[in-house]
Amino acid sequence: MLAILIGLTIGVGLPIQTSINSRLRDSVGSPFVASGVSFTVGTLFLAVMTLLLEHSLWFSPQLFSSQPVWIWLGGLFGVIYLTGNILLFPRLGSVQTVIMPVLGQILMGLLVDDFGWFGSQRNPLTWVRGFGALLVLLGVICTVALSTWLANHHANAETPVTAGLWFWRLAGVFTGMLSATQTAINGHLGTVLQSSLKAALVSFFVGMVALMLIVLLSRTKLQVTTPTGQHNPWWMWIGGLLGALYVLGNVVLVPLVGTGLAVVIVLVGLMAGSLLIDQFGWLGAKRHPMTLVQVVGLVIMIAGVALIRLF
């Protein structure tokens, strides 16, 4: 029960972080700079927490030679996933940018569990667990795709057709698979370092360095402006704190329930958080009240999680 609570909590926090970082992007003008600020804030937060609770930031250098290279790459996969979403959005739209990575996350999560990849505990795929995963995906489709299609249908809006869509759809599935891989790697890293905090710190540090290199190579400068008719709220700088808690929560979660279930539980929390933000217009987001289809989709997702968790 504690694992489910942790997963749902960090899942709900993820769309809140996205809203915060979107507001930061409006002020700094670059998604890479906004992400870089977020990763830097998260890294500093995790460094301070590690010093306060464990009194050291260091670990044995022998781990670099005794452990596989992939154990240090979780943060890099996180950056690729983030960048992938930035590239997908203008080509696929908001709905498919959610659906395609989710498909990749569920697929990779179940594969990691079934084969025990990346040091994860092995949870063989059964028909019941597979059906539960399909229910989760069906719930996502109801919550995001079906509700959007119904809204467009009532408004007599047409969905534009773009050449090469399948390339970008497959790219979305791939980035989702990398996201689930990051979850598995960070979970194993926490076991190796014997510290969830240090594992999350390493992941964030790697991501921060990668984003700094991207910003430097693109010669993008940090210039904070105030969008017309708005002011810059203090909370636009704290997205990195939520991101750090998200990574830390996943590091704790994976050894407890496995990668597949961790991905699915967090996904349910993510969808619930997104619906709450739409319902109440939190953090300056535009209000989009929940529909019956979205509520049904969320219930279907919870049923899928129950099947995977109990069987």
XYZ file of C-alpha atoms in Angstrom:
311
model
C 0.000 0.000 0.000
C 2.890 2.362 0.799
C 4.398 1.688 -2.642
C 1.103 2.559 -4.357
C 0.840 5.781 -2.326
C 4.405 6.796 -3.258
C 3.794 6.047 -6.947
C 0.504 7.941 -7.111
C 1.977 10.937 -5.258
C 4.996 11.362 -7.530
C 2.760 10.711 -10.544
C 0.418 13.543 -9.533
C 3.446 15.798 -9.013
C 4.769 15.259 -12.553
C 2.085 17.233 -14.479
C 2.351 19.952 -11.813
C 6.079 20.129 -12.576
C 5.278 20.282 -16.290
C 2.931 23.230 -15.724
C 5.590 25.005 -13.661
C 8.310 24.419 -16.260
C 5.961 25.549 -19.047
C 5.482 28.839 -17.204
C 9.267 29.137 -16.779
C 9.717 28.514 -20.497
C 7.396 31.452 -21.248
C 9.790 33.712 -19.327
C 13.177 32.358 -20.470
C 12.089 31.682 -24.054
C 13.805 28.290 -24.471
C 12.651 24.803 -23.426
C 16.277 23.721 -23.017
C 17.107 26.636 -20.721
C 13.924 26.007 -18.720
C 14.801 22.317 -18.384
C 18.392 23.214 -17.508
C 17.210 25.507 -14.717
C 14.859 22.785 -13.482
C 17.610 20.126 -13.449
C 20.040 22.516 -11.720
C 17.551 23.349 -8.980
C 16.771 19.641 -8.527
C 20.462 18.740 -8.369
C 21.185 21.384 -5.714
C 18.154 20.279 -3.693
C 19.217 16.616 -3.782
C 22.824 17.539 -2.922
C 21.695 19.477 0.149
C 19.336 16.679 1.244
C 22.084 14.068 0.788
C 24.536 16.116 2.863
C 21.979 16.675 5.629
C 20.786 13.065 5.848
C 23.856 11.046 4.822
C 26.653 13.574 5.470
C 28.495 12.716 2.256
C 28.100 13.103 -1.493
C 30.768 10.569 -2.388
C 30.785 6.877 -3.201
C 33.525 4.367 -3.979
C 35.346 5.136 -7.276
C 35.686 1.366 -7.749
C 32.048 1.327 -8.830
C 33.056 2.887 -12.155
C 35.098 -0.214 -12.997
C 32.997 -2.851 -11.250
C 29.592 -1.753 -12.558
C 28.326 -1.614 -16.172
C 28.408 1.745 -17.949
C 24.606 1.875 -18.330
C 24.123 2.248 -14.599
C 25.161 5.928 -14.854
C 23.005 6.830 -17.859
C 19.550 7.185 -16.280
C 19.719 10.973 -16.271
C 20.727 11.044 -19.941
C 17.702 8.917 -20.875
C 15.537 11.345 -18.919
C 16.848 14.270 -20.964
C 16.235 12.385 -24.237
C 12.672 11.670 -23.114
C 12.118 15.334 -22.256
C 13.629 16.556 -25.533
C 11.632 13.964 -27.452
C 8.370 15.336 -26.077
C 9.400 18.851 -27.105
C 9.999 17.630 -30.666
C 6.859 15.476 -30.809
C 4.355 18.075 -29.632
C 4.267 20.288 -32.771
C 4.174 17.227 -35.041
C 1.697 14.943 -33.267
C -0.326 17.303 -31.091
C -0.947 17.011 -27.368
C -3.003 13.784 -27.469
C -0.593 11.559 -29.364
C 2.367 13.106 -27.534
C 0.854 11.564 -24.398
C -0.381 8.265 -25.866
C 2.721 7.164 -27.809
C 5.252 7.492 -24.933
C 2.761 5.843 -22.558
C 2.607 2.826 -24.870
C 6.404 2.665 -24.837
C 6.543 2.996 -21.044
C 4.089 0.150 -20.459
C 5.738 -2.101 -23.053
C 9.273 -1.554 -21.758
C 8.208 -1.785 -18.124
C 6.659 -5.214 -18.662
C 9.676 -6.409 -20.682
C 12.099 -5.293 -17.972
C 10.036 -7.108 -15.357
C 9.635 -10.266 -17.443
C 13.344 -10.649 -18.243
C 14.830 -8.945 -15.172
C 16.800 -6.432 -17.247
C 18.924 -3.686 -15.633
C 19.130 -5.529 -12.330
C 15.374 -5.377 -11.746
C 13.573 -8.058 -9.778
C 11.923 -10.537 -12.126
C 8.127 -10.599 -12.335
C 7.131 -12.942 -15.187
C 4.448 -11.636 -17.519
C 1.162 -13.502 -17.103
C -2.068 -13.225 -19.055
C -3.692 -11.419 -16.152
C -0.849 -8.876 -15.824
C -0.876 -8.380 -19.593
C -4.635 -7.768 -19.523
C -4.120 -5.297 -16.681
C -1.588 -3.394 -18.800
C -4.071 -3.303 -21.684
C -6.705 -1.886 -19.320
C -4.296 0.864 -18.269
C -3.626 1.732 -21.911
C -7.374 1.666 -22.657
C -7.913 4.021 -19.726
C -5.300 6.426 -21.083
C -6.949 6.356 -24.505
C -10.354 7.094 -22.935
C -8.951 9.842 -20.716
C -6.940 11.634 -23.391
C -7.700 10.550 -26.948
C -11.405 9.693 -26.806
C -12.382 12.741 -24.779
C -10.434 15.003 -27.171
C -12.015 13.331 -30.223
C -15.498 13.811 -28.769
C -14.769 17.476 -28.061
C -13.521 18.013 -31.627
C -16.481 16.080 -33.031
C -18.972 18.273 -31.192
C -17.106 21.356 -32.389
C -16.987 19.967 -35.956
C -13.188 20.287 -35.905
C -11.069 18.266 -38.311
C -7.846 16.473 -37.376
C -5.047 17.528 -39.747
C -3.185 14.797 -41.606
C 0.601 15.168 -41.740
C 3.033 13.131 -43.828
C 5.486 10.997 -41.896
C 3.292 10.747 -38.804
C 4.211 7.119 -38.196
C 7.892 7.998 -37.898
C 7.117 10.429 -35.097
C 4.648 8.026 -33.484
C 7.330 5.351 -33.330
C 9.756 7.976 -32.004
C 7.239 8.673 -29.225
C 7.041 4.977 -28.353
C 10.858 4.856 -28.283
C 11.182 7.841 -25.928
C 8.590 6.241 -23.655
C 10.682 3.066 -23.582
C 13.709 5.151 -22.585
C 11.679 6.689 -19.754
C 10.868 3.227 -18.371
C 14.519 2.235 -18.831
C 15.548 5.264 -16.780
C 13.217 4.114 -13.999
C 14.795 0.635 -13.990
C 18.380 1.941 -14.108
C 17.864 4.432 -11.291
C 16.216 1.754 -9.154
C 19.243 -0.533 -9.582
C 21.633 2.374 -9.009
C 19.950 3.032 -5.661
C 20.580 -0.599 -4.668
C 24.241 -0.456 -5.768
C 24.923 2.834 -3.956
C 22.815 1.702 -0.987
C 21.241 5.133 -1.083
C 18.115 6.319 -2.880
C 19.203 9.921 -2.402
C 22.614 9.436 -4.023
C 21.083 7.538 -6.931
C 18.607 10.359 -7.592
C 21.435 12.907 -7.249
C 23.610 11.065 -9.795
C 20.702 10.872 -12.243
C 19.909 14.576 -11.906
C 23.578 15.570 -12.124
C 24.031 13.637 -15.388
C 20.875 15.234 -16.804
C 22.009 18.703 -15.701
C 25.412 18.315 -17.392
C 23.778 17.039 -20.599
C 21.385 20.011 -20.729
C 24.181 22.493 -19.996
C 26.111 21.107 -22.965
C 23.009 21.432 -25.162
C 22.515 25.056 -24.078
C 26.207 25.889 -24.614
C 26.345 24.238 -28.043
C 23.148 26.015 -29.129
C 24.541 29.296 -27.713
C 21.298 30.020 -25.929
C 21.470 32.689 -23.216
C 19.447 32.888 -20.016
C 17.289 35.983 -20.395
C 14.345 36.288 -18.044
C 11.487 38.367 -19.440
C 7.949 39.031 -18.316
C 5.242 37.857 -20.758
C 2.768 40.575 -21.737
C -0.044 40.939 -19.220
C 1.583 38.568 -16.714
C 4.047 38.619 -13.838
C 6.780 36.141 -12.980
C 5.573 34.111 -9.958
C 8.102 32.721 -7.473
C 6.881 29.152 -8.013
C 8.082 29.018 -11.617
C 11.580 28.305 -10.261
C 10.692 25.242 -8.150
C 9.840 22.706 -10.868
C 13.202 21.058 -10.240
C 12.179 20.223 -6.666
C 9.189 18.221 -7.899
C 11.343 16.604 -10.568
C 13.882 15.576 -7.928
C 11.147 14.056 -5.760
C 9.807 12.222 -8.826
C 13.183 10.617 -9.579
C 13.771 9.872 -5.893
C 10.340 8.259 -5.596
C 11.044 6.008 -8.570
C 14.395 4.959 -7.079
C 12.578 3.890 -3.904
C 9.669 2.294 -5.777
C 11.434 -0.012 -8.251
C 13.103 -2.331 -5.691
C 9.742 -2.666 -3.911
C 7.383 -3.500 -6.790
C 9.466 -3.869 -9.966
C 9.791 -1.578 -12.973
C 6.566 -2.579 -14.725
C 4.249 -1.901 -11.822
C 6.176 1.239 -10.827
C 5.652 2.682 -14.328
C 1.946 1.812 -14.307
C 1.235 3.224 -10.819
C 3.037 6.478 -11.609
C 1.118 6.668 -14.889
C -2.220 6.526 -13.063
C -1.050 9.301 -10.734
C 0.122 11.334 -13.740
C -3.262 11.105 -15.462
C -5.095 11.929 -12.217
C -2.859 14.955 -11.660
C -3.406 16.153 -15.219
C -7.176 15.925 -14.800
C -7.010 17.849 -11.499
C -4.956 20.633 -13.106
C -7.460 20.842 -15.960
C -10.416 20.755 -13.559
C -9.249 23.502 -11.201
C -6.875 25.513 -13.406
C -3.965 25.252 -10.976
C -0.741 27.227 -11.547
C -2.303 29.458 -14.166
C -3.380 26.602 -16.426
C -6.535 27.031 -18.499
C -9.532 25.236 -16.964
C -10.964 22.225 -18.763
C -13.594 20.592 -16.499
C -13.518 16.799 -16.280
C -15.889 14.819 -18.452
C -17.617 11.519 -17.749
C -15.390 9.800 -20.335
C -12.264 10.961 -18.477
C -13.582 9.708 -15.140
C -14.427 6.325 -16.698
C -10.936 6.181 -18.203
C -9.356 6.823 -14.793
C -11.455 4.050 -13.211
C -10.360 1.643 -15.975
C -6.705 2.523 -15.299
C -7.123 1.860 -11.568
C -8.696 -1.520 -12.383
C -5.700 -2.341 -14.575
C -3.258 -1.445 -11.786
C -5.210 -3.652 -9.376
C -4.903 -6.634 -11.747
C -1.161 -6.125 -12.197
C -0.574 -5.578 -8.470
C -2.688 -8.462 -7.150
C -1.811 -11.075 -9.770
